[in-house]
Coordinates of N, CA and C in Angstrom, one line a residue:
X1 N 0.9 -1.1 0.0 CA 0.1 0.1 -0.1 C 1.0 1.2 0.0
X2 N 0.8 2.3 -1.0 CA 1.5 3.4 -0.9 C 0.6 4.5 -0.5
X3 N 1.0 4.9 0.7 CA 0.4 6.0 1.7 C 0.7 7.2 1.2
X4 N 1.9 7.6 1.0 CA 2.3 8.9 0.3 C 2.9 8.9 -1.0
X5 N 2.2 9.0 -2.1 CA 2.6 8.9 -3.4 C 4.0 9.8 -3.7
X6 N 4.2 10.9 -3.0 CA 5.3 11.8 -3.3 C 6.6 11.1 -3.0
X7 N 6.6 10.1 -2.2 CA 7.8 9.4 -1.9 C 8.0 7.8 -2.6
X8 N 7.2 7.5 -3.4 CA 7.0 6.4 -4.0 C 8.0 6.0 -5.2
X9 N 8.2 5.1 -5.7 CA 9.1 4.8 -6.6 C 8.8 3.2 -7.5
X10 N 9.0 3.0 -8.2 CA 9.0 1.7 -9.2 C 10.1 1.2 -9.9
X11 N 10.0 0.0 -10.3 CA 11.0 -0.4 -11.5 C 10.0 -1.4 -12.4
X12 N 10.8 -1.6 -13.4 CA 10.2 -2.4 -14.7 C 11.3 -3.3 -14.9
X13 N 11.1 -4.5 -14.9 CA 12.3 -5.6 -15.1 C 12.1 -5.7 -16.6
X14 N 13.2 -6.5 -17.1 CA 13.6 -6.7 -18.7 C 12.1 -7.5 -19.1
X15 N 11.7 -8.4 -18.0 CA 10.7 -9.2 -18.6 C 9.1 -8.7 -18.4
X16 N 9.1 -7.2 -17.9 CA 8.1 -6.5 -18.3 C 7.1 -6.6 -16.8
X17 N 7.6 -7.1 -15.8 CA 7.0 -7.2 -14.5 C 7.4 -5.6 -13.8
X18 N 6.5 -5.1 -13.1 CA 6.4 -4.0 -12.4 C 6.5 -4.2 -10.9
X19 N 7.4 -3.6 -10.3 CA 7.4 -3.4 -8.7 C 7.3 -2.3 -8.2
X20 N 6.5 -2.0 -7.3 CA 6.0 -0.6 -6.7 C 6.6 -0.8 -5.2
X21 N 7.0 0.7 -4.8 CA 7.8 0.9 -3.4 C 7.1 2.2 -2.9
X22 N 7.1 2.0 -1.4 CA 6.6 3.3 -0.9 C 7.8 4.3 -0.7
X23 N 9.0 3.9 -1.1 CA 10.0 4.7 -0.6 C 11.2 4.4 -1.5
X24 N 12.0 5.3 -2.0 CA 13.1 5.0 -2.7 C 14.2 4.0 -2.3
X25 N 14.5 4.3 -1.1 CA 15.5 3.6 -0.3 C 15.1 2.1 -0.3
X26 N 13.5 1.7 0.1 CA 13.1 0.6 -0.1 C 13.4 -0.1 -1.4
X27 N 13.1 0.6 -2.5 CA 13.2 -0.1 -3.7 C 14.7 -0.6 -4.0
X28 N 15.7 0.4 -3.4 CA 17.1 0.1 -3.6 C 17.2 -1.3 -2.8
X29 N 17.0 -1.3 -1.5 CA 17.3 -2.4 -0.7 C 16.5 -3.6 -1.4
X30 N 15.5 -3.6 -1.9 CA 14.7 -4.8 -2.5 C 15.6 -5.2 -3.7
X31 N 16.0 -4.3 -4.4 CA 16.7 -4.8 -5.5 C 18.1 -5.3 -5.1
X32 N 18.9 -4.9 -4.2 CA 20.0 -5.4 -3.7 C 19.9 -6.9 -3.3
X33 N 18.6 -7.2 -2.7 CA 18.4 -8.5 -2.4 C 18.0 -9.6 -3.5
X34 N 17.0 -9.0 -4.4 CA 16.2 -9.8 -5.5 C 17.4 -9.9 -6.6
X35 N 18.1 -8.9 -6.7 CA 19.3 -8.7 -7.8 C 18.2 -8.9 -9.3
X36 N 17.1 -8.4 -9.6 CA 16.3 -8.5 -10.7 C 17.1 -7.8 -11.7
X37 N 16.7 -8.2 -12.9 CA 17.3 -7.5 -14.3 C 16.4 -6.2 -14.5
X38 N 16.7 -4.9 -13.9 CA 15.9 -4.0 -14.1 C 16.1 -3.2 -15.4
X39 N 15.0 -3.0 -16.1 CA 15.0 -2.3 -17.3 C 14.9 -0.7 -17.1
X40 N 14.2 -0.2 -16.4 CA 14.1 1.0 -15.8 C 13.6 1.2 -14.6
X41 N 14.2 2.2 -13.8 CA 13.9 2.7 -12.4 C 13.1 3.9 -12.7
X42 N 11.7 4.0 -11.8 CA 11.2 5.2 -11.8 C 11.0 5.8 -10.2
X43 N 10.9 7.2 -10.4 CA 10.4 7.7 -8.9 C 9.5 8.8 -9.2
X44 N 8.8 9.3 -8.0 CA 7.8 10.2 -8.2 C 8.4 11.5 -7.8
X45 N 7.9 12.5 -8.3 CA 8.4 14.0 -8.1 C 8.0 14.5 -6.6
X46 N 8.7 14.7 -5.8 CA 8.3 15.0 -4.4 C 7.2 16.0 -4.2
X47 N 7.2 16.9 -5.2 CA 6.2 18.2 -5.1 C 5.2 18.2 -6.0
X48 N 5.3 17.5 -7.1 CA 4.2 17.2 -7.9 C 3.3 15.9 -8.1
X49 N 4.2 14.8 -7.7 CA 3.9 13.4 -7.8 C 3.9 12.9 -9.2
X50 N 4.5 13.7 -10.2 CA 4.4 13.4 -11.5 C 5.8 12.0 -11.4
X51 N 5.6 10.9 -12.2 CA 6.6 10.0 -12.4 C 7.8 10.5 -13.2
X52 N 8.9 10.1 -12.8 CA 10.1 10.7 -13.6 C 11.2 9.6 -13.8
X53 N 11.5 9.3 -14.9 CA 12.8 8.3 -15.1 C 13.9 8.7 -14.2
X54 N 14.4 7.8 -13.4 CA 15.5 8.0 -12.4 C 16.9 8.6 -13.2
X55 N 16.9 8.4 -14.3 CA 18.2 8.9 -14.9 C 17.8 10.5 -15.2
X56 N 16.7 11.2 -15.0 CA 16.3 12.5 -15.1 C 16.0 13.0 -13.9
X57 N 15.6 12.3 -12.9 CA 15.7 12.9 -11.4 C 16.9 13.2 -10.8
X58 N 16.6 14.4 -9.9 CA 17.5 15.0 -9.1 C 16.9 14.6 -7.6
X59 N 17.9 14.1 -7.0 CA 17.8 13.4 -5.7 C 18.4 14.2 -4.4
X60 N 17.4 14.3 -3.5 CA 17.9 15.0 -2.4 C 18.2 13.9 -1.2
X61 N 19.3 13.9 -0.6 CA 19.3 12.9 0.6 C 19.8 13.6 1.8
X62 N 19.1 13.1 2.8 CA 19.3 13.7 4.2 C 18.6 12.7 5.0
X63 N 19.1 12.2 6.0 CA 18.4 11.3 7.0 C 17.3 12.2 7.7
X64 N 17.3 13.4 7.9 CA 16.3 14.4 8.7 C 15.1 14.3 7.9
X65 N 15.1 14.2 6.3 CA 14.0 14.2 5.6 C 13.2 12.5 6.0
X66 N 11.8 12.9 6.6 CA 11.1 11.9 7.0 C 10.4 11.1 5.6
X67 N 10.8 9.7 5.2 CA 10.3 9.1 4.4 C 9.6 7.9 4.9
X68 N 8.6 7.3 4.1 CA 8.1 6.2 4.9 C 9.0 5.1 5.6
X69 N 9.9 4.9 4.7 CA 10.8 3.5 5.2 C 12.0 4.3 6.1
X70 N 12.1 5.6 6.2 CA 13.2 6.3 6.9 C 14.4 6.4 6.3
X71 N 14.5 6.5 4.7 CA 15.8 6.3 4.2 C 16.2 7.7 3.9
X72 N 15.3 8.6 4.0 CA 15.6 10.2 3.5 C 16.0 10.3 2.2
X73 N 15.3 9.7 1.2 CA 15.7 10.2 -0.2 C 14.5 10.5 -0.8
X74 N 14.5 11.8 -1.1 CA 13.4 12.2 -2.2 C 14.0 12.9 -3.6
X75 N 13.0 12.7 -4.4 CA 13.5 13.2 -6.0 C 12.5 14.3 -6.5
X76 N 13.2 15.1 -7.3 CA 12.2 16.1 -7.9 C 13.1 16.2 -9.4
X77 N 12.2 16.8 -10.4 CA 12.7 16.8 -11.7 C 13.5 18.0 -12.1
X78 N 13.3 19.1 -11.3 CA 14.0 20.3 -11.8 C 15.3 20.5 -10.7
X79 N 16.4 20.7 -11.4 CA 17.7 20.9 -10.6 C 17.6 22.3 -9.7
X80 N 17.0 23.3 -10.0 CA 16.9 24.5 -9.1 C 16.0 24.1 -7.9
X81 N 14.8 23.3 -8.2 CA 14.1 23.1 -7.1 C 15.0 22.1 -6.0
X82 N 15.6 21.1 -6.7 CA 16.4 20.3 -5.7 C 17.2 20.9 -4.9
X83 N 18.0 21.9 -5.6 CA 19.2 22.7 -4.7 C 18.5 23.5 -3.7
X84 N 17.2 23.9 -4.1 CA 16.2 24.9 -3.0 C 16.1 23.9 -1.6
X85 N 15.4 22.7 -2.1 CA 15.1 21.7 -1.2 C 16.4 21.2 -0.3
X86 N 17.6 21.1 -0.9 CA 18.6 20.6 -0.3 C 19.2 21.8 0.8
X87 N 19.0 22.9 0.1 CA 19.6 23.9 1.3 C 18.7 24.0 2.3
X88 N 17.3 23.9 2.2 CA 16.4 24.0 3.4 C 16.6 23.0 4.2
X89 N 16.8 21.6 3.7 CA 17.0 20.4 4.6 C 18.3 20.2 5.0
X90 N 19.1 20.9 4.4 CA 20.6 20.5 4.9 C 21.1 19.2 4.1
X91 N 20.5 18.9 3.0 CA 20.7 17.8 2.4 C 21.7 17.7 1.2
X92 N 21.8 16.7 0.4 CA 22.7 16.8 -0.9 C 22.1 16.4 -1.8
X93 N 22.4 17.2 -3.1 CA 21.7 16.8 -4.3 C 22.7 15.8 -5.1
X94 N 22.0 14.8 -5.6 CA 22.6 13.7 -6.3 C 21.9 13.2 -7.7
X95 N 22.7 12.6 -8.4 CA 22.1 11.9 -9.6 C 21.8 10.5 -9.1
X96 N 21.0 9.8 -10.0 CA 20.8 8.4 -9.5 C 21.9 7.6 -9.6
X97 N 22.7 7.7 -10.3 CA 24.2 7.0 -10.0 C 24.9 7.2 -9.0
X98 N 24.7 8.6 -8.4 CA 25.3 9.0 -7.3 C 24.8 8.2 -6.0
X99 N 23.4 8.2 -6.3 CA 22.6 7.6 -5.0 C 22.9 6.1 -4.9
X100 N 23.0 5.4 -6.1 CA 23.6 3.8 -6.1 C 24.6 3.7 -5.5
X101 N 25.7 4.7 -5.8 CA 27.1 4.6 -5.2 C 26.9 4.9 -3.6
X102 N 26.2 6.0 -3.3 CA 26.0 6.3 -1.8 C 25.5 5.2 -1.0
X103 N 24.3 4.5 -1.7 CA 23.5 3.5 -1.1 C 24.4 2.2 -1.0
X104 N 25.3 1.9 -2.0 CA 26.1 0.6 -1.9 C 27.2 0.8 -1.0
X105 N 27.7 1.9 -0.6 CA 28.7 2.3 0.5 C 28.2 2.1 1.9
X106 N 26.9 2.2 1.8 CA 26.3 2.1 3.3 C 26.3 0.7 3.9
X107 N 26.1 0.8 5.3 CA 25.9 -0.7 6.2 C 24.5 -0.7 6.2
X108 N 23.7 -1.6 5.6 CA 22.3 -1.7 5.6 C 22.0 -2.7 6.7
X109 N 22.8 -3.1 7.6 CA 22.3 -4.4 8.5 C 21.2 -3.7 9.4
X110 N 21.1 -2.5 9.7 CA 20.1 -1.9 10.5 C 18.8 -2.1 9.9
X111 N 18.6 -2.6 8.7 CA 17.4 -2.3 7.8 C 16.8 -4.0 7.7
X112 N 17.7 -4.7 8.4 CA 17.0 -6.1 7.7 C 16.5 -6.8 9.2

């Protein structure tokens, strides 16, 4: 159940199945465990709830941003808006590849 669409994300596998998540970090953790062959990742714009391809989205990471699963990752499409949110929340703006690198470098033992 997706309670807050602005935090949600999804991916489509190469065989066409769709997986939906209520939190971007939750999607990344699930994919770490399942290692599915992902065709494309999608995220919701935090402000207008539009779907954005992950390669076009700007991500803001800050543990103090409250997301459903507590990962503190949100996304917006516009870089200017991303910078404004990051300044207000003392967060960091990243691309999806940077988010993946950041995620892969973290210890996730507290989320199992």
